[in-house]
Coordinates of C-alpha atoms and ligand atoms in Angstrom, one line a residue:
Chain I
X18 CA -16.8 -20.0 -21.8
X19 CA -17.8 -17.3 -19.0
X20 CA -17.0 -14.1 -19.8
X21 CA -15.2 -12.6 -16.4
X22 CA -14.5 -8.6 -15.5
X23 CA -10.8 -8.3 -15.7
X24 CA -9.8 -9.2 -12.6
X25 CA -13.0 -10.5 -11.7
X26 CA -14.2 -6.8 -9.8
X27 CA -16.4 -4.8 -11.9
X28 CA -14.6 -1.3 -12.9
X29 CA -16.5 0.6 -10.2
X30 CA -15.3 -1.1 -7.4
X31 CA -11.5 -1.3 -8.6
X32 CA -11.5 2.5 -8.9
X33 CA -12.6 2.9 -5.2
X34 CA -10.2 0.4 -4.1
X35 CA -7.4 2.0 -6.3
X36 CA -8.4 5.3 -4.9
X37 CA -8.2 3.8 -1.2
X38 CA -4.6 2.5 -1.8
X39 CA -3.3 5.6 -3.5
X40 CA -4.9 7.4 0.1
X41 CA -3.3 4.6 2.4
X42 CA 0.2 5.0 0.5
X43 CA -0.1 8.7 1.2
X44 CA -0.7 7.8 4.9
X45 CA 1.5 5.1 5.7
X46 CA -0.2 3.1 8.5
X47 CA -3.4 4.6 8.6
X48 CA -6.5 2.7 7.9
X49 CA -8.3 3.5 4.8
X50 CA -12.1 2.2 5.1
X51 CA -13.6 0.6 1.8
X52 CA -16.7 -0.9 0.6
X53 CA -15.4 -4.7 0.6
X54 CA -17.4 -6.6 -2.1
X55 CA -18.3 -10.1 -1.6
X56 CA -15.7 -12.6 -3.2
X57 CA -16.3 -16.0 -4.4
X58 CA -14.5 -17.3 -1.6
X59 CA -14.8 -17.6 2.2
X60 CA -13.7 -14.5 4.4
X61 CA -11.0 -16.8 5.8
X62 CA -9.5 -17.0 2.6
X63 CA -8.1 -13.2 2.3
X64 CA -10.6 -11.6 0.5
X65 CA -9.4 -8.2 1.4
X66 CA -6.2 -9.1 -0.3
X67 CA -7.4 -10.7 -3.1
X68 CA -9.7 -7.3 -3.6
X69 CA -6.0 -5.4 -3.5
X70 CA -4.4 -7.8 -5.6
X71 CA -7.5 -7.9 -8.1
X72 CA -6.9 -3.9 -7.9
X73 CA -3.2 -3.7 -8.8
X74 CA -2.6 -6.4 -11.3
X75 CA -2.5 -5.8 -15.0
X76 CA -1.8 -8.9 -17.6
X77 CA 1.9 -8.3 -17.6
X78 CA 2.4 -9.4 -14.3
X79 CA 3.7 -12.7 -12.6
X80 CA 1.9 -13.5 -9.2
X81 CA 2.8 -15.1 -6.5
X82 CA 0.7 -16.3 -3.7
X83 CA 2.1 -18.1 -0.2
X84 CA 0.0 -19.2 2.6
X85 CA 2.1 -19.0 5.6
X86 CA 5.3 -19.4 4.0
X87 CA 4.0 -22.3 0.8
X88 CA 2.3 -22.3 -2.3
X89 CA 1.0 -25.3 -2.3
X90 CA -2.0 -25.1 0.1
X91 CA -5.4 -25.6 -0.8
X92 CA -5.7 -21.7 -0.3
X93 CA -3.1 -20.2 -2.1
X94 CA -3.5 -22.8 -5.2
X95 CA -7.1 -21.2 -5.1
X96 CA -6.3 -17.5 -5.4
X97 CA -3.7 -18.4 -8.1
X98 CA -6.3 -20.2 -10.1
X99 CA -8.4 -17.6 -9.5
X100 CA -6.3 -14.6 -11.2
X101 CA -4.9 -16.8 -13.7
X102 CA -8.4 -17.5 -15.1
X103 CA -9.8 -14.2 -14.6
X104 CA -6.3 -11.7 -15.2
X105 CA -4.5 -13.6 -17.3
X106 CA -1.6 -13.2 -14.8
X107 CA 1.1 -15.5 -15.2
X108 CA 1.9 -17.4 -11.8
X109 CA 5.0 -18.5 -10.2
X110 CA 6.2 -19.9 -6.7
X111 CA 9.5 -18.3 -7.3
X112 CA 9.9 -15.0 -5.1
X113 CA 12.5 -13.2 -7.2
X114 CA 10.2 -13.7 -10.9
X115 CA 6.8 -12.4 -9.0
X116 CA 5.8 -8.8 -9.7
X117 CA 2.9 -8.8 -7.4
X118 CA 3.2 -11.4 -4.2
X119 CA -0.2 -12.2 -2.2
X120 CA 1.0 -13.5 1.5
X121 CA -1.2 -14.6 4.2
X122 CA 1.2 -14.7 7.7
X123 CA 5.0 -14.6 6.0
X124 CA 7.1 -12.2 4.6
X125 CA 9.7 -14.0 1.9
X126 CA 13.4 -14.6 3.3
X127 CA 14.7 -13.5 -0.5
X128 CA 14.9 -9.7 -0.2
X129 CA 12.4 -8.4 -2.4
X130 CA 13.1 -5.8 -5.1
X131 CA 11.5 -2.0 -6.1
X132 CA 9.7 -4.0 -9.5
X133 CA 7.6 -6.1 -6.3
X134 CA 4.4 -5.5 -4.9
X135 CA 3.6 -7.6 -1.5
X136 CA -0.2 -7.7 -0.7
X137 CA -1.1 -9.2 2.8
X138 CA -4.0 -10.8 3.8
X139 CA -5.3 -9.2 7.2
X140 CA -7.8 -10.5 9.4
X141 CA -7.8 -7.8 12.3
X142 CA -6.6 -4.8 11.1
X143 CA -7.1 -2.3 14.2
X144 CA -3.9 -3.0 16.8
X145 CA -6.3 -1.4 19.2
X146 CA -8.9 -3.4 18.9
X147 CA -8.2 -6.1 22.0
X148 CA -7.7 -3.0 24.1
X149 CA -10.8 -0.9 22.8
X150 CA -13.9 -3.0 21.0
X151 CA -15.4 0.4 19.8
X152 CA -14.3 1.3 16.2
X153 CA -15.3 5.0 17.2
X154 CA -12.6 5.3 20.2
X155 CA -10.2 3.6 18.4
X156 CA -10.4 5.9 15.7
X157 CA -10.2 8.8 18.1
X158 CA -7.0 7.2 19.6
X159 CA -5.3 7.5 16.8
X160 CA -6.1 10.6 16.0
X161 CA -4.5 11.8 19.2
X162 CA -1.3 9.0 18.8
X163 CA -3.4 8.2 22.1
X164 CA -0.8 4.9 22.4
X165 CA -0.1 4.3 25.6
X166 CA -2.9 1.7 26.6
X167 CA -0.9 -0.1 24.3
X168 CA 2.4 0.5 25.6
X169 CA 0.9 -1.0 29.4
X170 CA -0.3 -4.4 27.9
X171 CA 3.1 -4.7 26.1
X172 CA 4.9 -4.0 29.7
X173 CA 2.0 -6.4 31.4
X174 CA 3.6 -9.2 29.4
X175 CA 7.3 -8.2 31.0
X176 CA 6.5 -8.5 34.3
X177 CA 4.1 -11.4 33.6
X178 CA 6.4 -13.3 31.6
X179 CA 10.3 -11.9 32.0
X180 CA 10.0 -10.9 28.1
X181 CA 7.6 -9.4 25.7
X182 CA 5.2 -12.5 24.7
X183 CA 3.7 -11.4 21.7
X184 CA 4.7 -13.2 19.2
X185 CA 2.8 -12.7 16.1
X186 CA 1.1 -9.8 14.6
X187 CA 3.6 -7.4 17.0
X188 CA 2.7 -4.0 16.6
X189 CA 4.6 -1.3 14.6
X190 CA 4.9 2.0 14.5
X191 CA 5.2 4.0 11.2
X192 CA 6.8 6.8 10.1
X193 CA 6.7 7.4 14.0
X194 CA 3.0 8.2 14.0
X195 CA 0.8 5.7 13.3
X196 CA 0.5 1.9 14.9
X197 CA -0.4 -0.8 12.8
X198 CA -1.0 -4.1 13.0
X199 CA 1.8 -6.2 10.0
X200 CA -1.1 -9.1 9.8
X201 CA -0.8 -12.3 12.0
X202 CA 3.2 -12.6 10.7
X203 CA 5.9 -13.7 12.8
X204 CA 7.7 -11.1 15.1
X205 CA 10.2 -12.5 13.4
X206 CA 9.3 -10.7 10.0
X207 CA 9.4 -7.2 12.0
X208 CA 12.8 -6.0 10.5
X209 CA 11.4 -6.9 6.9
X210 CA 8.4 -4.3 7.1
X211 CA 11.0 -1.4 7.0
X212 CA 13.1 0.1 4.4
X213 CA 11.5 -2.5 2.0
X214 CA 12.5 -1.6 -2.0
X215 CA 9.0 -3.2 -2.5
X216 CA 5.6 -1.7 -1.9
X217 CA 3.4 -3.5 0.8
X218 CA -0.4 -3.2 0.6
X219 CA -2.9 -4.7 3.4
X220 CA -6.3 -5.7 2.6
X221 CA -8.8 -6.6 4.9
X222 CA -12.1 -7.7 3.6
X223 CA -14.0 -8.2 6.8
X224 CA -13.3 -5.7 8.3
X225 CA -13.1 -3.1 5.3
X226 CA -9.7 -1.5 5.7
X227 CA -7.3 -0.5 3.5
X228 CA -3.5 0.4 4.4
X229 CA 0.3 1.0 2.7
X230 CA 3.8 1.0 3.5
X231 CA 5.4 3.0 0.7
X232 CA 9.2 1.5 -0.5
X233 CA 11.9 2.4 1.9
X234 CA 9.8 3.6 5.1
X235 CA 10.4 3.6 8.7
X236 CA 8.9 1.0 10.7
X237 CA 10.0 0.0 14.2
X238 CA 8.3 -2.6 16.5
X239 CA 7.3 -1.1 20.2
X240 CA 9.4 -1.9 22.8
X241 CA 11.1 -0.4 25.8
X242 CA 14.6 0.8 26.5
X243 CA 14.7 -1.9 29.1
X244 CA 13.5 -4.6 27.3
X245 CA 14.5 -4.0 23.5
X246 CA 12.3 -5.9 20.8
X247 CA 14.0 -8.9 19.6
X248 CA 12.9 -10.9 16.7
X249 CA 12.9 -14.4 17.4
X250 CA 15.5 -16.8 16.6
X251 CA 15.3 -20.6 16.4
X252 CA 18.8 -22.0 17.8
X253 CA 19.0 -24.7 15.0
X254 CA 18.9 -25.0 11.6
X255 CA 16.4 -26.3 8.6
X256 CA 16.6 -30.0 8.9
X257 CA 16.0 -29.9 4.9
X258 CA 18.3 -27.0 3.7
X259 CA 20.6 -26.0 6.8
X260 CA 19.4 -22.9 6.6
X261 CA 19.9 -20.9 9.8
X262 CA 18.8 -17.4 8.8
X263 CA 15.1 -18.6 7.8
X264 CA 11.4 -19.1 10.1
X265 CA 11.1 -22.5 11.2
X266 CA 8.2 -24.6 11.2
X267 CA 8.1 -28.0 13.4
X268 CA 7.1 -31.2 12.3
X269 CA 6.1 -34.3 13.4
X270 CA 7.5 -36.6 11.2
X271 CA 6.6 -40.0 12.9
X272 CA 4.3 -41.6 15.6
X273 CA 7.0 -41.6 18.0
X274 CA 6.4 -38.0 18.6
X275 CA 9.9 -38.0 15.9
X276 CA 10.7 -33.6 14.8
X277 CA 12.2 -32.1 12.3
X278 CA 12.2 -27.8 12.1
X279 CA 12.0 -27.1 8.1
X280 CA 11.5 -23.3 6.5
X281 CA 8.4 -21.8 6.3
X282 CA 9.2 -20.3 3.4
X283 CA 8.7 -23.4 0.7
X284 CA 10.5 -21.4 -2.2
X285 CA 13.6 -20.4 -0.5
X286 CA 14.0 -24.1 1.0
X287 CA 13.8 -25.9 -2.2
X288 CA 16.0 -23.1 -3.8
X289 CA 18.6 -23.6 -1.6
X290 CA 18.3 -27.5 -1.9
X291 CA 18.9 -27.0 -5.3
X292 CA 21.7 -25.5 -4.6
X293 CA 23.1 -28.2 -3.3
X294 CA 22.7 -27.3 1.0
X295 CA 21.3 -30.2 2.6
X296 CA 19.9 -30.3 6.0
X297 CA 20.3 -33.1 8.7
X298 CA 16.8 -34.3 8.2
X299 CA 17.8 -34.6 4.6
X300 CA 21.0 -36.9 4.5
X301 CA 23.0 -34.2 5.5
X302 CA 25.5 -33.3 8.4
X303 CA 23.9 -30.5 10.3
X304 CA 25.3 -27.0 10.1
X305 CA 23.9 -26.0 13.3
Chain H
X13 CA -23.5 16.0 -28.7
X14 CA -19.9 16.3 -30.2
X15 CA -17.9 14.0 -31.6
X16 CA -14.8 14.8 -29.3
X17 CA -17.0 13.9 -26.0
X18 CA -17.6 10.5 -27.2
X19 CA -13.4 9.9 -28.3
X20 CA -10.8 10.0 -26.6
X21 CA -11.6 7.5 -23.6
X22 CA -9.8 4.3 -23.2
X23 CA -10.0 1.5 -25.7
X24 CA -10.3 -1.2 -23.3
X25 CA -11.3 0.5 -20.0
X26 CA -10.2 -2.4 -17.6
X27 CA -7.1 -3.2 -18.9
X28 CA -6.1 0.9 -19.8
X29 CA -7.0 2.0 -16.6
X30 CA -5.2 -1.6 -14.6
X31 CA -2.3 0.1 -16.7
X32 CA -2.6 4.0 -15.6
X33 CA -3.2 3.1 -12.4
X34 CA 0.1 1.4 -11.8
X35 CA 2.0 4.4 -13.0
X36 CA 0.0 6.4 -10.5
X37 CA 0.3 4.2 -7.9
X38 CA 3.9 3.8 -8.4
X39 CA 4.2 7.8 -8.8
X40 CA 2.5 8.2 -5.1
X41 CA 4.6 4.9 -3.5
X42 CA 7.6 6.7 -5.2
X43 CA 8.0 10.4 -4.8
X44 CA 10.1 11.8 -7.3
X45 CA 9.7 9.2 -9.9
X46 CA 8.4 9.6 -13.4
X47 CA 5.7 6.9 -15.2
X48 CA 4.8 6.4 -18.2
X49 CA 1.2 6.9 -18.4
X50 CA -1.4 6.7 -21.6
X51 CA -4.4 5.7 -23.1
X52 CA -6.4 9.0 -23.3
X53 CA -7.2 11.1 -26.1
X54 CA -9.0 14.2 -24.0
X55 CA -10.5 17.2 -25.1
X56 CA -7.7 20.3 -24.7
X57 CA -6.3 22.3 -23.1
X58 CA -6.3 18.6 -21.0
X59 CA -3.0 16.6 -21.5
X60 CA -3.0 13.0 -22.2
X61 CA -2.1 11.8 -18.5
X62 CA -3.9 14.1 -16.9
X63 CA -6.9 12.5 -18.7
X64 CA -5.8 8.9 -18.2
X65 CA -5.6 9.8 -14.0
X66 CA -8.8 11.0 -14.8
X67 CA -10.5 8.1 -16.5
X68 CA -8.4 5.3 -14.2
X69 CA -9.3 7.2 -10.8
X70 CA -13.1 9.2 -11.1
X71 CA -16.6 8.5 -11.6
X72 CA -20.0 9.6 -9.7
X73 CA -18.7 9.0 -6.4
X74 CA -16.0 11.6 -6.9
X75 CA -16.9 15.2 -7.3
X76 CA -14.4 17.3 -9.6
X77 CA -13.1 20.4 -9.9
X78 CA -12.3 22.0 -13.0
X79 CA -9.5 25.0 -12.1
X80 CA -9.0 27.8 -15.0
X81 CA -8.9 27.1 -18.4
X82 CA -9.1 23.4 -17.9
X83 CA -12.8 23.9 -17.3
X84 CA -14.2 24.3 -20.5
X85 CA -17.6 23.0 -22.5
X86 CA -15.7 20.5 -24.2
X87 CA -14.1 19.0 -21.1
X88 CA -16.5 18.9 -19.0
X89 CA -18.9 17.2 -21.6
X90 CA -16.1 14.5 -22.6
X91 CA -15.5 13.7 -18.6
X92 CA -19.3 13.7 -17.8
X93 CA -19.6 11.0 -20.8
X94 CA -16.8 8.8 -20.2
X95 CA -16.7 9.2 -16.1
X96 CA -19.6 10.5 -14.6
X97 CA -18.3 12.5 -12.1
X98 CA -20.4 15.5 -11.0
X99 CA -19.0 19.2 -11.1
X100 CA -18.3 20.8 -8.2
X101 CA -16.3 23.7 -6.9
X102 CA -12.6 23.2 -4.8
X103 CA -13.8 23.0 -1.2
X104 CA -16.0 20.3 -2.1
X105 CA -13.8 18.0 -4.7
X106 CA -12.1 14.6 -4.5
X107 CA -9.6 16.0 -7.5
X108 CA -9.1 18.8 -9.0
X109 CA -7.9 19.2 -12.1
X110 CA -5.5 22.6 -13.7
X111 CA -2.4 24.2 -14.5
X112 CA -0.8 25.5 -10.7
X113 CA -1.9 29.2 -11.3
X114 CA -5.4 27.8 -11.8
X115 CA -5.5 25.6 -8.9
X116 CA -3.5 28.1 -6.0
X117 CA -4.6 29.1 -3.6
X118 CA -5.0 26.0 -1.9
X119 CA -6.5 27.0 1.3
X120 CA -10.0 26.1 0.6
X121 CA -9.6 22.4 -0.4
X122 CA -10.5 19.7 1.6
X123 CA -7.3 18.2 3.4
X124 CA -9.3 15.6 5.7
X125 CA -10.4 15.1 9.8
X126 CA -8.1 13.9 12.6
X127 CA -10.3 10.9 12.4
X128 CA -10.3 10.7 8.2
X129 CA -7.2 11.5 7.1
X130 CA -8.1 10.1 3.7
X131 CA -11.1 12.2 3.7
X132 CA -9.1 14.9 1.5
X133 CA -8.7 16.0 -2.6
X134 CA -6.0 14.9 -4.4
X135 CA -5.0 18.0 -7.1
X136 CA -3.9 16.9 -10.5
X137 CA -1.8 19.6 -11.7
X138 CA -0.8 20.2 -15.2
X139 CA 2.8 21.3 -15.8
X140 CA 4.7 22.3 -18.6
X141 CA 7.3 20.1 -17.7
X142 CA 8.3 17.3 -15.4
X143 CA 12.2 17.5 -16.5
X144 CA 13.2 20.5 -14.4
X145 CA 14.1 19.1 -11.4
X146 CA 13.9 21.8 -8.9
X147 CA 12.7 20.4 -4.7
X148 CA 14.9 18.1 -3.1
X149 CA 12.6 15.3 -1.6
X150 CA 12.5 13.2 1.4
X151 CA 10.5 10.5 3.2
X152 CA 8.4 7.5 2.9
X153 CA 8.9 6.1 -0.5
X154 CA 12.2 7.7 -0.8
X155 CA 15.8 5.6 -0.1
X156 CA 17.6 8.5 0.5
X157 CA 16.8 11.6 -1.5
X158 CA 14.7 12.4 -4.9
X159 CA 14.6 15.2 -6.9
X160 CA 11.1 16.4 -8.7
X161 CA 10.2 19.6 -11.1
X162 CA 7.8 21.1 -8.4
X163 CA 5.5 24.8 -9.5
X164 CA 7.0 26.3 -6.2
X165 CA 8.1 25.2 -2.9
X166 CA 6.6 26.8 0.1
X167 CA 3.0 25.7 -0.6
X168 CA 4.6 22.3 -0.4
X169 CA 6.0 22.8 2.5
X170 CA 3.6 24.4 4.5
X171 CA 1.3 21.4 2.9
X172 CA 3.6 18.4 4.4
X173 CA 3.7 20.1 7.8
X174 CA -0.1 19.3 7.9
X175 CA 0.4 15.4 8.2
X176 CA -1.3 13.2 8.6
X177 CA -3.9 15.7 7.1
X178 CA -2.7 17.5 3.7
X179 CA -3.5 17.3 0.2
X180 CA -2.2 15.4 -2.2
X181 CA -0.6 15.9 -5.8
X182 CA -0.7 14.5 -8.9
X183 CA 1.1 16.3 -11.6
X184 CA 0.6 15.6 -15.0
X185 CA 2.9 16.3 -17.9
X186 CA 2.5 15.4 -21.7
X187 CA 2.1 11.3 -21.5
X188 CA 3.8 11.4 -18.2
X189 CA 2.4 11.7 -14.5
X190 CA 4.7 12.3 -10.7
X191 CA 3.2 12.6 -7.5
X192 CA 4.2 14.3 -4.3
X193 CA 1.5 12.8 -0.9
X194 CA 1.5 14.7 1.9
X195 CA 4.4 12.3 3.3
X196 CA 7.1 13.9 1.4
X197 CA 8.8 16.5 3.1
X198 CA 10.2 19.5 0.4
X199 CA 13.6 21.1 0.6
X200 CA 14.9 23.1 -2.0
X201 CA 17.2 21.9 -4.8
X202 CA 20.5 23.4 -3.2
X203 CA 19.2 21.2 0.1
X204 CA 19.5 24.5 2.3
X205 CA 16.0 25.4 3.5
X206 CA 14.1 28.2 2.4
X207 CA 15.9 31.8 2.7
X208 CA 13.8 34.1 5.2
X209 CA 13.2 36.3 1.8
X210 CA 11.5 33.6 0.2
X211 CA 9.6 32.7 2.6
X212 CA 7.9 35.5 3.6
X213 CA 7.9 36.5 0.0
Ligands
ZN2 ZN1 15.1 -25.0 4.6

């Protein structure tokens, strides 16, 4: 049997990554840089979260992990192995058991609760960084809440489009000072970043950056009095649960180009199944 | 080399310090909160969670500063041994470790660069007690209001003003730990701000 650190991360490098989070929680939205340690997985598979995660759990915990919205992709099977062997966390898909979640591009319908820790994976974590390749100007821009660049190519995609067109990873501000970038989620996710009971944490590994969003803070999603943000809505409901509150992902079910819109979110679908609401894709009448 | 510097550190470092630092963390996400903290047995005048923060949180990438009576032989043998942090004087620190008297004035510590926010010391401060409830708190981390047993107010104040720069506190208490980050902002207990008096007191 190999003998593992806890967690997998020697001491060393949990300590500076627990020293990084307790800085980015005093800083909500700012980017903490950290030494990111190579992971025995590929970049691409949220190794800046799994460094968070393998800083914040203890053995009491359950973990959770979703890859845009289930958890039962090859990824999110992997990291859950992963802690299981080397934590001796127990796992769960259920939202409302986890104590620490590990999301890659969702945010759980189920409100989450104070005892909850959500740790996203983040691939870019500068919001600047399409408008400005240079980490040093960036830096500088935030310094000076130097925002409006980002403000143009927000109002660029109104006159281009009739409506703001980004439509993942939509840009926040925090606290009313910093901007950050939520991670490639939905815009529909927005509202959840704010006033959350549960702590959220953002790792990314490539691009060594740390940052928090304490319980219960303010976070609203740029927009313009003129053209308010919106989070999007699908006009139907879950073909498998009838949902109609939940993110929708389309299907193809058959070669005749056949579709079917199901939730994202695998856990709150099946829950809800259980419960006994069935969706017109699922021998239901549809509650759309 | 004493016996006392070779005790007192934590049993099973990874999973003791996995432990402490959820309290701490959940302290600094949760202003005005109190957590349950232990593990460490340090030399005294230290208290028990003040050394746990310290074993979870420093080593030789973190220059400490011993304030007052907490700097002592015995202490900074015992933390040399277990942590490895080098001794250093406040306006160079990471943390700094004393009783508020000890640590004040705080004008010389590092609070960061408009650039490096982060790039600032975080004070552990040992207090008598963390059940007096005296600052009314608000912000991040806060649903609507908390209440914390704060040394005085106005440093506090003058301290949040500073954001995003600012120092942050960890105060320490027996086997239990708070925190207060330069988030929070501080109003007195009776919610009315500071009287002129005080203020310029
Ligand atoms: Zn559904």
């Amino acid at each position: 049997m190999i003998e593992y650190n806890f967690a997998y991360l020697d001491e060393q490098t949990k300590r500076m990554i627990r020293r990084a989070i307790l800085k980015g929680l005093a800083i909500p939205g700012y980017q903490v840089p950290f030494a990111s340690r190579e992971m025995p997985m590929p970049y691409g598979w949220g190794t800046g979260g799994v460094q968070v995660s393998a800083a914040v759990l203890t053995p009491d915990d359950t973990f959770k992990v979703i890859d845009q919205g289930a958890d039962d992709t090859t990824n999110a099977v992997s990291i859950r192995t992963f802690f299981e062997r080397t934590a001796g966390v127990q796992t769960t898909t259920a939202t409302q058991e986890a104590t620490v979640i590990q999301t890659r591009h969702r945010i759980p319908e189920e409100p989450l609760n104070d005892g909850q820790i959500l740790v996203y994976q983040v691939p870019i974590p500068e919001p600047l960084r399409f408008l400005e390749p240079r980490e040093s100007e960036t830096r500088k821009m935030h310094s000076l809440e130097e925002y409006g660049l980002m403000h143009v190519k927000l109002y660029e995609d109104i006159s281009r489009h009739g409506h703001i067109a980004t439509s993942y990873a939509y840009p926040v501000k925090v606290e009313g000072r910093y901007v950050m970038d939520p991670s490639p989620i939905p815009k529909f996710d927005n509202p959840k970043l704010g006033d959350m009971a549960a702590i959220q944490l953002f790792g990314a590994g490539r691009e060594q950056r740390i940052y928090a969003l304490p319980p219960y803070t303010q976070v609203t999603s740029l927009d313009f009095e003129d053209h308010p943000f919106e989070a999007s809505k699908a006009d139907h409901g879950c073909g498998m649960c009838a949902a109609t509150d939940s993110y929708l992902d389309e299907l193809i079910i058959d070669d005749t180009g056949g579709r079917m819109f199901v939730c994202s979110d695998t856990d709150y679908c099946e829950a809800r199944q259980a419960a006994g609401h069935i969706g017109k894709d699922n021998g239901g009448k549809d509650a759309a | 080399m004493q016996a006392e510097t070779l005790s007192g550190g934590f049993a099973d470092p990874s999973l003791h310090s996995a432990h402490a630092f959820r309290s701490v963390m959940e302290a600094m996400a949760r202003p005005g909160t109190l957590q349950d903290i232990s593990g460490a047995a340090p030399p005294a005048p230290l208290s028990p969670a003040a050394g746990a923060v310290l074993l979870t949180l420093c080593d030789t990438e973190t220059p400490v500063y011993l304030a007052g009576d907490a700097d002592t032989d015995a202490v900074r043998a015992w933390l040399a041994f277990h942590t490895g942090a080098p001794m250093t004087g406040p306006s160079h620190c990471t943390f700094a470790l004393g009783t508020w008297d000890a640590l004040t004035p705080l004008e010389t510590y590092p609070i960061g660069t408009a650039e490096y926010p982060d790039r600032s010391a975080t004070l552990i401060v040992e207090c008598p007690t963390l059940d007096a409830p005296s600052a009314t708190l608000k912000g991040p981390g806060i649903k609507e209001s908390a209440m914390l047993s704060l040394p005085e107010h106005d440093a506090f104040v003058k301290n949040s003003a500073l954001f995003p720069l600012g120092l942050d506190f960890i105060f320490t208490s027996g086997s239990r730990v708070a925190a207060l980050p330069r988030s929070t902002e501080v109003l007195c207990a009776d919610s009315k701000p500071l009287s002129r008096e005080e203020g310029s007191a």
